């Protein structure tokens, strides 16, 4: 559920309790003041979670998928898998290229990835190691060769899109996802 979901679940109960404490005629004492302070902190935390820490998926409509010219067959396949999963999950078909757009999805190691704001180098990554970075204007999924990037795309799909690879011929792709958390994850 995560902290945001938990806070949204208990938020109405907290407000009711704070209202009861504030409208009592008798002194609420130190315990009541502490509860009010904790409740206000929780409300502030809940209010800031969405604005600062998520990428709205609707923004991907104007984005481009970037893949290196010398991408391996596994990296090319990873890019196609991601395009297909995004198309099914959120109805967006990312065009591939390097033209100027508002945002980019980088798949696999490339010079363009290393130059971007959330860029990184995968030279020292093992064959199956990968990194996923989600920022406000870019998503980067890259890993060691030959399979790191492909494993990164599958991890991204499962962890952030909610995709479940159930059998060889059946994949569950949920609909209705509206945002991705801003993350930087490296898996070995």
PDB file of N, CA and C in Angstrom, residues 14-16 24 37 42 46 52 56 59 71 91 114 118 124 128 134-135 140 147 157 161 185:
ATOM      1  N   UNK A  14      -8.292  10.588  11.248  1.00  0.00           N
ATOM      2  CA  UNK A  14      -7.435  11.552  11.949  1.00  0.00           C
ATOM      3  C   UNK A  14      -8.131  12.903  12.063  1.00  0.00           C
ATOM      4  N   UNK A  15      -8.740  13.345  10.977  1.00  0.00           N
ATOM      5  CA  UNK A  15      -9.431  14.635  11.013  1.00  0.00           C
ATOM      6  C   UNK A  15     -10.564  14.623  12.037  1.00  0.00           C
ATOM      7  N   UNK A  16     -11.314  13.528  12.088  1.00  0.00           N
ATOM      8  CA  UNK A  16     -12.393  13.415  13.059  1.00  0.00           C
ATOM      9  C   UNK A  16     -11.850  13.481  14.484  1.00  0.00           C
ATOM     10  N   UNK A  24     -13.477  19.897  22.452  1.00  0.00           N
ATOM     11  CA  UNK A  24     -13.756  19.559  23.850  1.00  0.00           C
ATOM     12  C   UNK A  24     -13.625  20.802  24.716  1.00  0.00           C
ATOM     13  N   UNK A  37      -0.225  17.420  16.864  1.00  0.00           N
ATOM     14  CA  UNK A  37       1.030  17.641  16.138  1.00  0.00           C
ATOM     15  C   UNK A  37       1.347  16.509  15.185  1.00  0.00           C
ATOM     16  N   UNK A  42       1.280  14.287   9.631  1.00  0.00           N
ATOM     17  CA  UNK A  42       0.803  13.267   8.696  1.00  0.00           C
ATOM     18  C   UNK A  42       0.049  13.900   7.534  1.00  0.00           C
ATOM     19  N   UNK A  46       1.212  13.606   3.649  1.00  0.00           N
ATOM     20  CA  UNK A  46       0.285  13.097   2.650  1.00  0.00           C
ATOM     21  C   UNK A  46       0.107  14.107   1.519  1.00  0.00           C
ATOM     22  N   UNK A  52       5.717  16.114  -5.360  1.00  0.00           N
ATOM     23  CA  UNK A  52       7.165  16.131  -5.490  1.00  0.00           C
ATOM     24  C   UNK A  52       7.761  14.800  -5.904  1.00  0.00           C
ATOM     25  N   UNK A  56       3.655  12.028 -13.628  1.00  0.00           N
ATOM     26  CA  UNK A  56       2.326  11.782 -14.193  1.00  0.00           C
ATOM     27  C   UNK A  56       2.485  11.057 -15.539  1.00  0.00           C
ATOM     28  N   UNK A  59       2.029  12.617 -19.105  1.00  0.00           N
ATOM     29  CA  UNK A  59       3.110  13.404 -19.709  1.00  0.00           C
ATOM     30  C   UNK A  59       3.873  12.615 -20.766  1.00  0.00           C
ATOM     31  N   UNK A  71      22.695  -0.834 -30.302  1.00  0.00           N
ATOM     32  CA  UNK A  71      22.010  -1.631 -29.281  1.00  0.00           C
ATOM     33  C   UNK A  71      22.058  -3.109 -29.640  1.00  0.00           C
ATOM     34  N   UNK A  91      -2.136   3.182 -22.838  1.00  0.00           N
ATOM     35  CA  UNK A  91      -2.616   3.655 -24.133  1.00  0.00           C
ATOM     36  C   UNK A  91      -1.698   4.637 -24.834  1.00  0.00           C
ATOM     37  N   UNK A 114      24.101   8.810 -21.180  1.00  0.00           N
ATOM     38  CA  UNK A 114      25.165   9.352 -20.321  1.00  0.00           C
ATOM     39  C   UNK A 114      25.109  10.869 -20.234  1.00  0.00           C
ATOM     40  N   UNK A 118      19.513  12.509 -15.840  1.00  0.00           N
ATOM     41  CA  UNK A 118      19.496  11.356 -14.936  1.00  0.00           C
ATOM     42  C   UNK A 118      20.419  10.252 -15.440  1.00  0.00           C
ATOM     43  N   UNK A 124      30.733  -0.751 -15.803  1.00  0.00           N
ATOM     44  CA  UNK A 124      31.145  -1.678 -14.744  1.00  0.00           C
ATOM     45  C   UNK A 124      30.019  -2.605 -14.282  1.00  0.00           C
ATOM     46  N   UNK A 128      23.936  -9.220 -15.920  1.00  0.00           N
ATOM     47  CA  UNK A 128      22.513  -9.183 -15.592  1.00  0.00           C
ATOM     48  C   UNK A 128      22.159  -8.037 -14.658  1.00  0.00           C
ATOM     49  N   UNK A 134      13.804   7.042 -12.612  1.00  0.00           N
ATOM     50  CA  UNK A 134      12.617   7.753 -13.081  1.00  0.00           C
ATOM     51  C   UNK A 134      12.710   9.173 -12.553  1.00  0.00           C
ATOM     52  N   UNK A 135      12.753  10.132 -13.472  1.00  0.00           N
ATOM     53  CA  UNK A 135      12.818  11.544 -13.116  1.00  0.00           C
ATOM     54  C   UNK A 135      11.615  12.280 -13.688  1.00  0.00           C
ATOM     55  N   UNK A 140      15.111   6.158 -17.395  1.00  0.00           N
ATOM     56  CA  UNK A 140      16.269   5.436 -17.917  1.00  0.00           C
ATOM     57  C   UNK A 140      16.269   4.019 -17.368  1.00  0.00           C
ATOM     58  N   UNK A 147      22.112  -9.187 -21.028  1.00  0.00           N
ATOM     59  CA  UNK A 147      20.713  -9.245 -20.604  1.00  0.00           C
ATOM     60  C   UNK A 147      20.264  -8.191 -19.597  1.00  0.00           C
ATOM     61  N   UNK A 157       8.413  -3.053 -15.462  1.00  0.00           N
ATOM     62  CA  UNK A 157       7.029  -3.409 -15.775  1.00  0.00           C
ATOM     63  C   UNK A 157       6.322  -4.018 -14.561  1.00  0.00           C
ATOM     64  N   UNK A 161       4.578  -0.690 -13.174  1.00  0.00           N
ATOM     65  CA  UNK A 161       3.345  -0.727 -13.966  1.00  0.00           C
ATOM     66  C   UNK A 161       2.363  -1.767 -13.430  1.00  0.00           C
ATOM     67  N   UNK A 185      17.024   2.954  -8.734  1.00  0.00           N
ATOM     68  CA  UNK A 185      17.201   1.595  -8.222  1.00  0.00           C
ATOM     69  C   UNK A 185      18.257   0.893  -9.052  1.00  0.00           C
TER      70      UNK A 185
END
